[in-house]
Short mmCIF file of C-alpha atoms and ligand atoms in Angstrom, two decimals:
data_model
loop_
_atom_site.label_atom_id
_atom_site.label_comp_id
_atom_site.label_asym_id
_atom_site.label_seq_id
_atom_site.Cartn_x
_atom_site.Cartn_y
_atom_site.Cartn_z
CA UNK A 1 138.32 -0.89 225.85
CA UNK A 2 140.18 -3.54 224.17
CA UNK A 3 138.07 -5.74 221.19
CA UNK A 4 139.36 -9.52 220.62
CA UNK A 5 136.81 -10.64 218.22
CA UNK A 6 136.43 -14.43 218.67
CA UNK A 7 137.90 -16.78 215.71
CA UNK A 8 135.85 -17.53 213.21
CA UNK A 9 136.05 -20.78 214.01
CA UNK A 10 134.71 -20.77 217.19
CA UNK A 11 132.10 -17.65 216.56
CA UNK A 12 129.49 -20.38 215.54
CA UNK A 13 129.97 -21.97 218.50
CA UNK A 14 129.79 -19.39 220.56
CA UNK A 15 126.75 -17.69 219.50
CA UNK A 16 124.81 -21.09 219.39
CA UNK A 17 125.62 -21.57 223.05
CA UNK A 18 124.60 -18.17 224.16
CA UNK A 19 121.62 -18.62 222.13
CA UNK A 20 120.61 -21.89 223.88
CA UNK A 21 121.82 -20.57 226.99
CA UNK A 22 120.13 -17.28 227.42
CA UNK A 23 116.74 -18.49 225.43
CA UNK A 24 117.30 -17.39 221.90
CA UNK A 25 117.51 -20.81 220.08
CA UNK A 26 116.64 -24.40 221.34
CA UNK A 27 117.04 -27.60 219.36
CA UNK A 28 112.91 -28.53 218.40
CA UNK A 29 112.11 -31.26 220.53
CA UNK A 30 114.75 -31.46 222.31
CA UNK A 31 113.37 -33.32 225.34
CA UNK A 32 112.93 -36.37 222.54
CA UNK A 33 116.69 -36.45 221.14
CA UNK A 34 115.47 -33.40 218.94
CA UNK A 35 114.61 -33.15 215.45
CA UNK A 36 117.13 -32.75 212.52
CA UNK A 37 116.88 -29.16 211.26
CA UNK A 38 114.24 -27.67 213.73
CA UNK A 39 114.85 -24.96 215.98
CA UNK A 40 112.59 -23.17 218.46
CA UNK A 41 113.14 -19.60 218.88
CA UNK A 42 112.47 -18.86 223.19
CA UNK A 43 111.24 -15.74 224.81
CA UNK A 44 114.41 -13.76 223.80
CA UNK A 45 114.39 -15.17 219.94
CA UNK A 46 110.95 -14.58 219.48
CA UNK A 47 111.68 -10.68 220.64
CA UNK A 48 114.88 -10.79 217.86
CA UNK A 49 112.96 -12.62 215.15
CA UNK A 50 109.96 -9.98 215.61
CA UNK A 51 112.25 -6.97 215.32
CA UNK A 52 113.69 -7.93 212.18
CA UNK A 53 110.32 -8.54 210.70
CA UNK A 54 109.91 -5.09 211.54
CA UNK A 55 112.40 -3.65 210.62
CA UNK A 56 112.08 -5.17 206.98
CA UNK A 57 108.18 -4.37 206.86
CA UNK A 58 109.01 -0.65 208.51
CA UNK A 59 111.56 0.19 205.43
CA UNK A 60 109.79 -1.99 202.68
CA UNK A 61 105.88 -0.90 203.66
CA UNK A 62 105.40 1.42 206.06
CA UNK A 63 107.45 3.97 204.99
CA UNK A 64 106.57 3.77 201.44
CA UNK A 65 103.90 4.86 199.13
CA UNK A 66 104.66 1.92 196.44
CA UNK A 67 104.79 -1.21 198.45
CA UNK A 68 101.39 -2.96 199.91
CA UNK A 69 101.30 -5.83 202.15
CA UNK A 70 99.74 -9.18 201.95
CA UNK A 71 99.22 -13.03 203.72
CA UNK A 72 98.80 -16.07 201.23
CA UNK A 73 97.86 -19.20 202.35
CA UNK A 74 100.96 -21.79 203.15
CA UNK A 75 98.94 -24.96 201.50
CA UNK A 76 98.57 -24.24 197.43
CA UNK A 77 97.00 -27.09 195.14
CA UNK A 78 98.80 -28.80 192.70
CA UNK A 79 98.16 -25.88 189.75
CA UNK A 80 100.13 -23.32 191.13
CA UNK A 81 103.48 -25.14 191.33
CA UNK A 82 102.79 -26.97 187.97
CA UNK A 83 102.02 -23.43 186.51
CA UNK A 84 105.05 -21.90 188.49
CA UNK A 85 107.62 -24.49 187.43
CA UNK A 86 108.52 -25.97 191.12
CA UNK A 87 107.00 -29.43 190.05
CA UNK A 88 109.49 -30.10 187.12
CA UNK A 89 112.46 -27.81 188.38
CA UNK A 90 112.66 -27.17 191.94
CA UNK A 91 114.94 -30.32 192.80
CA UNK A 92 118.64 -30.19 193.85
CA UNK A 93 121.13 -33.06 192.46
CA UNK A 94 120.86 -36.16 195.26
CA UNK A 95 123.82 -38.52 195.22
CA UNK A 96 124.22 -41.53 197.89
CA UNK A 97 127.39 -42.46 198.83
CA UNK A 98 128.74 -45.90 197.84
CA UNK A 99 130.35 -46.73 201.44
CA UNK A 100 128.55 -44.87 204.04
CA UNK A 101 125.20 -44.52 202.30
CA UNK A 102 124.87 -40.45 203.55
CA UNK A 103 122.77 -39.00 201.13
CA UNK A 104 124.47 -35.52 199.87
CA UNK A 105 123.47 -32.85 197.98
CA UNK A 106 126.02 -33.25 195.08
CA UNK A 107 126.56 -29.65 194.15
CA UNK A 108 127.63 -28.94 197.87
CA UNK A 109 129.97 -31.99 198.78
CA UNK A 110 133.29 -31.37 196.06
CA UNK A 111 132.87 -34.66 195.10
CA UNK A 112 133.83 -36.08 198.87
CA UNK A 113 131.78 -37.74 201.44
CA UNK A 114 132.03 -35.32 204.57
CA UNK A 115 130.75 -38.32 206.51
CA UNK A 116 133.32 -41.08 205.20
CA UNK A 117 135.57 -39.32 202.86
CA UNK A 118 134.78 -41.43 199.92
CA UNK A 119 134.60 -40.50 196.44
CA UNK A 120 131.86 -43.14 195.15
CA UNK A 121 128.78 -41.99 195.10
CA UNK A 122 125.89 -43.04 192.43
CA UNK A 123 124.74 -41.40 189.46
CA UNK A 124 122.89 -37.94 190.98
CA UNK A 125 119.36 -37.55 190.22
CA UNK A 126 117.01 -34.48 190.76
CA UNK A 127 114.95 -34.60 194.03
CA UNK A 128 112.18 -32.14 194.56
CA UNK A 129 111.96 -30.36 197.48
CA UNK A 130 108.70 -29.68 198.16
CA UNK A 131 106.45 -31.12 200.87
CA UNK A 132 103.40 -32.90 199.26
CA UNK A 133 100.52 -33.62 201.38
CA UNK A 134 97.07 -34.36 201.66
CA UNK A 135 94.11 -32.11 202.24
CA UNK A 136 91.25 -33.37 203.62
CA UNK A 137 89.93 -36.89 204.47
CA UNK A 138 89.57 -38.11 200.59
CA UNK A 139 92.75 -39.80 199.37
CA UNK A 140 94.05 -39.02 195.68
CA UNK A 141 94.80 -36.94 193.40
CA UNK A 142 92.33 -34.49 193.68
CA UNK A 143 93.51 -34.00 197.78
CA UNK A 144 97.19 -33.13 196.73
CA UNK A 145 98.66 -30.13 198.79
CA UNK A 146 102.11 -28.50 198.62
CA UNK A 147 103.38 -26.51 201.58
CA UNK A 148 104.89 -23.83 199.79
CA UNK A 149 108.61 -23.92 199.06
CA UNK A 150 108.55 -19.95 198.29
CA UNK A 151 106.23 -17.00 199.67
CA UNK A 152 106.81 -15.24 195.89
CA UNK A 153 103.92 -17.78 194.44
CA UNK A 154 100.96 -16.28 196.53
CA UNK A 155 102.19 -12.64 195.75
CA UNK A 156 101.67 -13.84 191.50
CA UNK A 157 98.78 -15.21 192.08
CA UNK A 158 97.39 -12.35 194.20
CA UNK A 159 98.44 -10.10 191.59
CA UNK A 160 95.26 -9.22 189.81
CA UNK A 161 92.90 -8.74 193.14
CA UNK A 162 95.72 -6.49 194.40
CA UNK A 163 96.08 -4.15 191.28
CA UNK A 164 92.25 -3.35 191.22
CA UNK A 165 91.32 -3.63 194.64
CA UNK A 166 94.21 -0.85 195.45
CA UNK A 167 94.13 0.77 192.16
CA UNK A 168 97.91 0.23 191.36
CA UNK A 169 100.27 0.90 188.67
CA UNK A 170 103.58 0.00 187.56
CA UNK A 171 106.04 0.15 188.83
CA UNK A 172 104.76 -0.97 192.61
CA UNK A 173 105.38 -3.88 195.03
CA UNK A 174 103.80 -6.65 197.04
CA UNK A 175 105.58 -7.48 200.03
CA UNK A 176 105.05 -10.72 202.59
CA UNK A 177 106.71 -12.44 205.59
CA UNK A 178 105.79 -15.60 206.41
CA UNK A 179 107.07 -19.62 206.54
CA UNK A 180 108.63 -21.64 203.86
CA UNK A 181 109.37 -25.45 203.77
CA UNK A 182 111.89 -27.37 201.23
CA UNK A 183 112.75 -30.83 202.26
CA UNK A 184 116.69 -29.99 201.69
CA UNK A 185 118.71 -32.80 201.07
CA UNK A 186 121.26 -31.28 203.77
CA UNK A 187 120.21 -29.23 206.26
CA UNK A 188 123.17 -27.30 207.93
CA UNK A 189 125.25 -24.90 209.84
CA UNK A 190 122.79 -24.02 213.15
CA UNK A 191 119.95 -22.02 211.25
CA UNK A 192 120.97 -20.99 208.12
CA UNK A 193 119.85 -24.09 206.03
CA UNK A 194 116.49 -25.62 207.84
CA UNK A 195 113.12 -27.47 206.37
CA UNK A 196 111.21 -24.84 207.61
CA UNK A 197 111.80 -21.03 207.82
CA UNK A 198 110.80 -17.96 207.42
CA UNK A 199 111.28 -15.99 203.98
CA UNK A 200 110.61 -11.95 203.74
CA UNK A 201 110.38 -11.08 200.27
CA UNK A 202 109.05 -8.41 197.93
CA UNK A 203 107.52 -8.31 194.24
CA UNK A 204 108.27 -5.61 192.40
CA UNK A 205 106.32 -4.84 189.13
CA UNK A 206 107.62 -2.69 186.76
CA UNK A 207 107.26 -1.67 182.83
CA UNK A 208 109.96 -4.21 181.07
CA UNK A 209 112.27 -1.03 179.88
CA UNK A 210 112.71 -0.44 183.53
CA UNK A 211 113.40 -3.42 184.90
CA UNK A 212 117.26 -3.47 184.85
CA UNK A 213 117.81 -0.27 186.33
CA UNK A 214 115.05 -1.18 189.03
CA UNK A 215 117.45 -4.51 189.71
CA UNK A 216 120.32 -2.25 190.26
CA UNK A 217 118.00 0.00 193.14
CA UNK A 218 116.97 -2.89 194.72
CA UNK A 219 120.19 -4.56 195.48
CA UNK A 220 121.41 -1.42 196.50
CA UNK A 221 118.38 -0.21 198.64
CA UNK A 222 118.89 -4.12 200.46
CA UNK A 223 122.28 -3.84 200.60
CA UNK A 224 122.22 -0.61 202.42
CA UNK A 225 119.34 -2.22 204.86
CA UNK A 226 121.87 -4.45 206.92
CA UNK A 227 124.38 -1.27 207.10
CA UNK A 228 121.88 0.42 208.47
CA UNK A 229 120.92 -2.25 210.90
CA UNK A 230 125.00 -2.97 212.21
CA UNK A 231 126.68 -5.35 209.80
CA UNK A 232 129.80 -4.17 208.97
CA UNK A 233 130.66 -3.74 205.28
CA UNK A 234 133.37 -5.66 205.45
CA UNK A 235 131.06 -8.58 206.19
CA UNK A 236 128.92 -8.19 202.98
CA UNK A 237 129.42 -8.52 199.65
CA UNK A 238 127.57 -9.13 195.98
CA UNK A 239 128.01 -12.19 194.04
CA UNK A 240 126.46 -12.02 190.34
CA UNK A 241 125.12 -15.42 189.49
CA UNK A 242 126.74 -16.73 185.82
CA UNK A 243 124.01 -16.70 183.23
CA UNK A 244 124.55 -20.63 183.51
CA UNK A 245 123.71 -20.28 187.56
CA UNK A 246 120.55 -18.70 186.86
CA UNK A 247 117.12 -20.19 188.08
CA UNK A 248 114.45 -21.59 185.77
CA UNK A 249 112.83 -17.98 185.83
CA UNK A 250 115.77 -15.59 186.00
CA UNK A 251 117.14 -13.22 183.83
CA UNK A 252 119.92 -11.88 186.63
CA UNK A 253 120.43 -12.62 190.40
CA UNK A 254 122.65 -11.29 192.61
CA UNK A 255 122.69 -12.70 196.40
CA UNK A 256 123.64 -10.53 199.16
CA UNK A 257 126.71 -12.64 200.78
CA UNK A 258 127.44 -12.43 204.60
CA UNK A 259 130.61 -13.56 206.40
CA UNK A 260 129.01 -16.95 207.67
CA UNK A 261 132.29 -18.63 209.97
CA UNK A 262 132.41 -20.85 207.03
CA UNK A 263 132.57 -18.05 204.32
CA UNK A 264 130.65 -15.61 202.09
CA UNK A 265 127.61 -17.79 201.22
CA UNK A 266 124.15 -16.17 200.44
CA UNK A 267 121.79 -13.92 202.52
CA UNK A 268 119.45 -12.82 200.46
CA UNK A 269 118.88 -13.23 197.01
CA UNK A 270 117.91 -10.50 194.44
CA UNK A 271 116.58 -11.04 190.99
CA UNK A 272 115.22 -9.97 188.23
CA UNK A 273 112.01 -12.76 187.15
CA UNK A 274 111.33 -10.96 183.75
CA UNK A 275 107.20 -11.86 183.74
CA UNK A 276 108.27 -15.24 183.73
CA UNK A 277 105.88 -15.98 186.40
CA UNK A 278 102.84 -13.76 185.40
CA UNK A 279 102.68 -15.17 181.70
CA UNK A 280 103.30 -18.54 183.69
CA UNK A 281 99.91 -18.33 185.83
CA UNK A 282 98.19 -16.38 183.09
CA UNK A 283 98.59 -19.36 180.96
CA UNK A 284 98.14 -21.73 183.02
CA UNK A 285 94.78 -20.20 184.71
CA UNK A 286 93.93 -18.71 181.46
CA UNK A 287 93.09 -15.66 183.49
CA UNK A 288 94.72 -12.03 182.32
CA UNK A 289 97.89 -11.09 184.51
CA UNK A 290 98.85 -7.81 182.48
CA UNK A 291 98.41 -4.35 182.73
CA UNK A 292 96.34 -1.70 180.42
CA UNK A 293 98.41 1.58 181.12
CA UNK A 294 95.97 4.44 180.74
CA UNK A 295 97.75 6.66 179.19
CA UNK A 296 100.08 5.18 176.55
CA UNK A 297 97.22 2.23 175.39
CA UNK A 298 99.74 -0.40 175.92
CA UNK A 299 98.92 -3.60 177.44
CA UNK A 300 101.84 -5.31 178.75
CA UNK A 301 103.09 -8.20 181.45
CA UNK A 302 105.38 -6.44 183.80
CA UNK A 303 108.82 -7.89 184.70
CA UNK A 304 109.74 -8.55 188.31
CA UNK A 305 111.86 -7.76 190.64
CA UNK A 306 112.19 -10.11 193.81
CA UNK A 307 114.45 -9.49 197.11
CA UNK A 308 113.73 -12.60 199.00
CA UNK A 309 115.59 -13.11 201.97
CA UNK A 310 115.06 -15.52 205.30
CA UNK A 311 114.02 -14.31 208.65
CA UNK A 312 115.96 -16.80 210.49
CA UNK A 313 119.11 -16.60 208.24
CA UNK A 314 118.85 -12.90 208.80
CA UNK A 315 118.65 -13.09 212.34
CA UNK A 316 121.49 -15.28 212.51
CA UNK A 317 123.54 -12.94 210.38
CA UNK A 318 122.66 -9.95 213.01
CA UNK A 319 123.71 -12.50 216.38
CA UNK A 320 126.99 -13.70 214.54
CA UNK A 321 127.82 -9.66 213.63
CA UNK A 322 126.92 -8.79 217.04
CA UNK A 323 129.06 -10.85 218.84
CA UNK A 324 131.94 -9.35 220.25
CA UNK A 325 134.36 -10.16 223.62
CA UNK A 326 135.58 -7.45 224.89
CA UNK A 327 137.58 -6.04 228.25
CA UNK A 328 135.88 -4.09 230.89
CA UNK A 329 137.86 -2.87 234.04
CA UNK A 330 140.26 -5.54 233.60
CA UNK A 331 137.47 -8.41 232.84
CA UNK A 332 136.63 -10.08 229.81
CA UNK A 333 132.98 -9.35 228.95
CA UNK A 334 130.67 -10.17 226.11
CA UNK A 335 128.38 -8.02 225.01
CA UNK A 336 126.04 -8.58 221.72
CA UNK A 337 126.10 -5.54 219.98
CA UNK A 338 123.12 -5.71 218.30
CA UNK A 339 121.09 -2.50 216.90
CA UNK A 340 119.16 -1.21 219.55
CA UNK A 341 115.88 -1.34 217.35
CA UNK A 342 116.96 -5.69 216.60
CA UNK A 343 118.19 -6.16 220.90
CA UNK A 344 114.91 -8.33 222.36
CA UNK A 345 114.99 -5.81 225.18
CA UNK A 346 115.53 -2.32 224.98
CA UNK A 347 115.75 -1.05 228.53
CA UNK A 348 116.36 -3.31 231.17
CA UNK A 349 115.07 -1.73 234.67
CA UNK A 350 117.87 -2.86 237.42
CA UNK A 351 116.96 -1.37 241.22
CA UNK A 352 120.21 -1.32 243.25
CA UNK A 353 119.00 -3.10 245.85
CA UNK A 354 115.67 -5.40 246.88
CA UNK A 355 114.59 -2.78 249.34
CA UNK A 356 111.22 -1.90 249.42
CA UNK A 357 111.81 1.71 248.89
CA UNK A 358 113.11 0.76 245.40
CA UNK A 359 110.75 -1.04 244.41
CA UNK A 360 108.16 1.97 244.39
CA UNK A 361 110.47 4.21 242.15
CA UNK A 362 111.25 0.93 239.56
CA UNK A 363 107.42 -0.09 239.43
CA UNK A 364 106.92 3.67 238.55
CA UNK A 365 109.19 3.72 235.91
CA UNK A 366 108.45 0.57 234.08
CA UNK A 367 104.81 1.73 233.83
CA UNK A 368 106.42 4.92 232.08
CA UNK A 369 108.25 2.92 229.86
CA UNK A 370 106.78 0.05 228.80
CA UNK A 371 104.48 1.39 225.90
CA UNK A 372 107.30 2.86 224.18
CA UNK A 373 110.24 -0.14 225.16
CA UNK A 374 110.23 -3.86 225.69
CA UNK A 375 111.69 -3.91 229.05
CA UNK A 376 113.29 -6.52 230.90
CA UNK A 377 113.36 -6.14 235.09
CA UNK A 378 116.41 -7.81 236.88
CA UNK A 379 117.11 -7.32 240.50
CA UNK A 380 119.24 -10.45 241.47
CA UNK A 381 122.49 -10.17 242.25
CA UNK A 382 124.72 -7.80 241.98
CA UNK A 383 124.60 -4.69 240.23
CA UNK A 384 127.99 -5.63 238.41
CA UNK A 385 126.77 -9.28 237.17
CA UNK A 386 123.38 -7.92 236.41
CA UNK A 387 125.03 -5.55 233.62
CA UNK A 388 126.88 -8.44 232.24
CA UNK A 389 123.75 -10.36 232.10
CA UNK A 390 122.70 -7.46 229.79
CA UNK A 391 125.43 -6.77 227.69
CA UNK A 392 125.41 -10.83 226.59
CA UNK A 393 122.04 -10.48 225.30
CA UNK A 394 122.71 -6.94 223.98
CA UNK A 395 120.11 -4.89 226.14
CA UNK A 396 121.44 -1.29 225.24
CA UNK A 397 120.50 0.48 227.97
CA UNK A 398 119.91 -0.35 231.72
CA UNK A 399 118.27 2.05 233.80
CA UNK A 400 119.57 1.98 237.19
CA UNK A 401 116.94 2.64 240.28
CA UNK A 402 119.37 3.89 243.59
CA UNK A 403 118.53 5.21 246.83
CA UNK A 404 118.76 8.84 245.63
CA UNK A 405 116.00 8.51 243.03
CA UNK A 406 113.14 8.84 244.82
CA UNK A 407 114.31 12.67 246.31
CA UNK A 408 115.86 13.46 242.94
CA UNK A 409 113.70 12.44 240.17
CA UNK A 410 116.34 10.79 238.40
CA UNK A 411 118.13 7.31 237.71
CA UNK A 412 121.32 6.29 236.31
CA UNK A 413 121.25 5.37 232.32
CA UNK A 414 123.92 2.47 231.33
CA UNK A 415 125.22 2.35 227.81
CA UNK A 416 126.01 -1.03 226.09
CA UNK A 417 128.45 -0.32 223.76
CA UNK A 418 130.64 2.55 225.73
CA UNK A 419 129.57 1.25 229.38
CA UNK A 420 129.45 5.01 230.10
CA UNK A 421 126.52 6.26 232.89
CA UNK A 422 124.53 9.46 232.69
CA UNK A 423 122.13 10.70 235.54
CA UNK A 424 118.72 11.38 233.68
CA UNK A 425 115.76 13.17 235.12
CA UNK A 426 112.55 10.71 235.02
CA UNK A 427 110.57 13.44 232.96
CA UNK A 428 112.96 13.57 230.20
CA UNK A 429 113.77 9.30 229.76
CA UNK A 430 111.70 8.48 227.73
CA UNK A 431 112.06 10.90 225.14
CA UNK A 432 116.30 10.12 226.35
CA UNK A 433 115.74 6.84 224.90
CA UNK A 434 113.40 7.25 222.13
CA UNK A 435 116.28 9.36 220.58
CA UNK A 436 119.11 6.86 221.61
CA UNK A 437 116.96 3.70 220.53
CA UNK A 438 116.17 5.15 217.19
CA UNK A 439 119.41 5.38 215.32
CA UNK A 440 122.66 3.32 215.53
CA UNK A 441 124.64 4.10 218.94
CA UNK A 442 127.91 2.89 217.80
P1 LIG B 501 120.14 -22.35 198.14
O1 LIG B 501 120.63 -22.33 196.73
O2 LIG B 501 121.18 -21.94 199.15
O3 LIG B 501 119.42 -23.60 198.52
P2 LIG B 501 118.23 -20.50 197.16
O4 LIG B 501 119.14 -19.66 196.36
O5 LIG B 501 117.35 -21.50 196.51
O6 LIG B 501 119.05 -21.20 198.33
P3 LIG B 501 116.17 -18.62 197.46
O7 LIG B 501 115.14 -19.44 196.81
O8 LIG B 501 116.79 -17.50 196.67
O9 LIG B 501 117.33 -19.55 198.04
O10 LIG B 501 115.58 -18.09 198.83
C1 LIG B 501 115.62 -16.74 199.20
C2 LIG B 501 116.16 -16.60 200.60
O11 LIG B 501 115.45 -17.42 201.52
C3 LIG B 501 117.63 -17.04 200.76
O12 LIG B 501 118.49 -16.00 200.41
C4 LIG B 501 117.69 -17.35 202.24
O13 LIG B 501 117.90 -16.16 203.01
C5 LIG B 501 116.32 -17.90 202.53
N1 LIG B 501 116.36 -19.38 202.51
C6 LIG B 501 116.26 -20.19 201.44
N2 LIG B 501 116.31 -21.48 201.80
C7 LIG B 501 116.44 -21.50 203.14
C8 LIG B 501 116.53 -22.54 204.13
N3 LIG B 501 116.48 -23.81 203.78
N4 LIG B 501 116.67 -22.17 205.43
C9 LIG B 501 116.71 -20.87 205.79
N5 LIG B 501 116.62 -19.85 204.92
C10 LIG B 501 116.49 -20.15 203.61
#
């Protein structure tokens, strides 16, 4: 097999047409012109977007003792953003230029128009970027809502019912998934910059000694996470903020960069908060956000530690990595080759031919496998088109149904990545491709 990995310049390209095209990614409201920066994730999106949620919640809940889940609310009042600092800070630099009248985002733009390629722009002032809205039917003040620009805020405030309900202790987490929404000035490149997304991040609450050397586990315990998952090291890298880059509430962040066509630009952020936010709310609400530790007699505010990264940037990451063109028997094919436990199907059941005969053998076998595999079931075409139907939206194995399965008990098992076939018995499959579809096949 010979690999020609796209351009970069054309990878974006490529993977948003096969994402429209195959029912990853449409444009939101498309049938009405569409609406700037909104995407709708289709039946084979939904199936990525799921498995990365997953696979986050899998390494930073499930399989830990220290880390316990929650759900805030998306609307917050007025209070919590005051007492978390988004009201006063959480603004980029807006500039207008002089000839075209684009707005910009000043600190992305190099001083040039992208739209005009003028250098006049006005004075920049700070724009928030949080959606304000109204709850309820009564109009004013009192009514002000904020869709939350952050997940982090709900984990703060949730901090105190957490630690007694579940009888925590230092250092221990709070994880959550859910949607974010910042009106960005510019919202660009595909998915990776939109008004509304999904953020997974994690609150980690430690004594203050510890906090640096907890910093240093994290990024390295989240850096490791996308290795694990496919990306290629050579596609990642850290980039320590300056102390003059630093949030309002920071006291280090390093982002997790990916090879975006464009560049290394962020991926997920991680950073150390300090109890910034804690003695933030604790003021503010004037209720106690510390902890009494037992056996020492200390009362203290513990520092943070935050990896915060977006669903949909992440899942964009994992389609651009994945993409690859390569040559099978003489044709150009291309084949996603996404980690079997990310792919939105696992197994893809393919009966040679529409025969009725077939069709007893395949129904068989996807009642055998669907509780352990989402399973897609193809039998148009041919067998040869059907595979590359698979291999573009990275199904890692198809299962082949033939005329001999019936009298031997067996089927033919397609890999992805090597194209190679195996005859396996229908007893032993799914326990075949438990153990394939658990760890990394290439
Ligand atoms: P930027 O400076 O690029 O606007 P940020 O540093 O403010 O972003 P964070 O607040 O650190 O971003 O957000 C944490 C993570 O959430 C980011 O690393 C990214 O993966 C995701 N994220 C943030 N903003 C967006 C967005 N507008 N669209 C998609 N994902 C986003």
């Amino acid at each position: 097999m010979k690999e020609s990995p796209p351009a970069p310049s054309d990878l974006l390209e490529k993977v948003t047409n096969l994402a429209k095209r195959r029912g990853f990614i449409f444009p939101s409201a498309e049938i009405y012109g569409g609406f700037r920066s909104a995407y709708d994730y289709g039946p084979l999106g939904v199936n990525v977007l799921r498995n990365v949620r997953d696979a986050w919640w899998r390494s930073m809940v499930q399989e830990r003792s220290d880390i316990v889940g929650i759900e805030a609310a998306i609307l917050g009042p007025p209070a919590v953003w005051a007492a978390s600092g988004h009201l006063d800070t959480f603004t980029d630099p807006l500039v207008d230029c002089l000839r075209c009248r684009e707005r910009w985002r000043e600190d992305k733009i190099d001083g040039v128009c992208p739209n005009c390629g003028s250098t006049n722009f006005t004075a920049s002032r700070a724009f928030n970027l949080m959606f304000k809205t109204q709850a309820g039917p009564v109009e004013g003040e009192g009514a002000t809502a904020y869709l939350r620009p952050e997940t982090a805020q709900g984990i703060f405030t949730n901090f105190a019912n957490v630690l007694t309900t579940m009888r925590r202790k230092p250092p221990f987490g709070i994880a959550q998934i859910g949607k974010s929404f910042r009106n960005e000035i510019t919202p660009q490149n595909y998915v990776f910059r939109t008004r509304e997304f999904e953020q997974m991040e994690m609150e980690y609450f430690v004594p203050p000694g510890d906090a640096d050397q907890w910093y240093r586990y994290w990024l390295e315990t989240r850096y490791q996470w996308y290795l694990d998952y496919g990306i290629p090291d050579a596609w990642l890298r850290r980039h320590e903020h300056a102390p003059e880059d630093l949030s309002h509430y920071s006291r280090g962040t390093t982002d997790i960069e990916f090879l975006f066509p464009w560049g290394f630009d962020e991926l997920e952020g991680v950073a150390n908060r300090g109890d910034y936010d804690l003695t933030q709310h604790a003021t503010h609400s004037g209720v106690a956000l510390d902890y009494f530790d037992p056996t020492t007699h200390e009362r203290y505010t513990p520092y943070v530690i935050e990896p915060a990264v977006g669903v949909t940037r992440a899942t964009m990451a994992f389609l651009l990595a994945a993409y690859h063109e390569d040559e099978v028997a003489g044709e150009v094919r291309t084949v996603l080759r996404l980690d079997p436990r990310l792919a939105p199907y696992q197994v893809a059941v393919l009966p040679l031919s529409k025969k009725a005969e077939l069709e007893t053998v395949s129904s068989e076998l996807l009642e055998r496998l669907r509780p352990h595999f989402v399973c897609d079931y193809d039998l148009t075409q041919s067998i040869g088109r059907r595979y590359r139907r698979q291999d573009e939206i990275g199904t890692p194995f198809c299962v082949t149904v033939d005329f001999e399965s019936e009298n031997d008990r067996a089927v033919t098992v397609r890999d992805r990545d090597t194209t190679v076939q195996e005859r396996v018995a229908l007893d032993e499959l799914v326990a075949y491709l438990a153990a394939k579809v658990g760890t990394r096949t290439r």
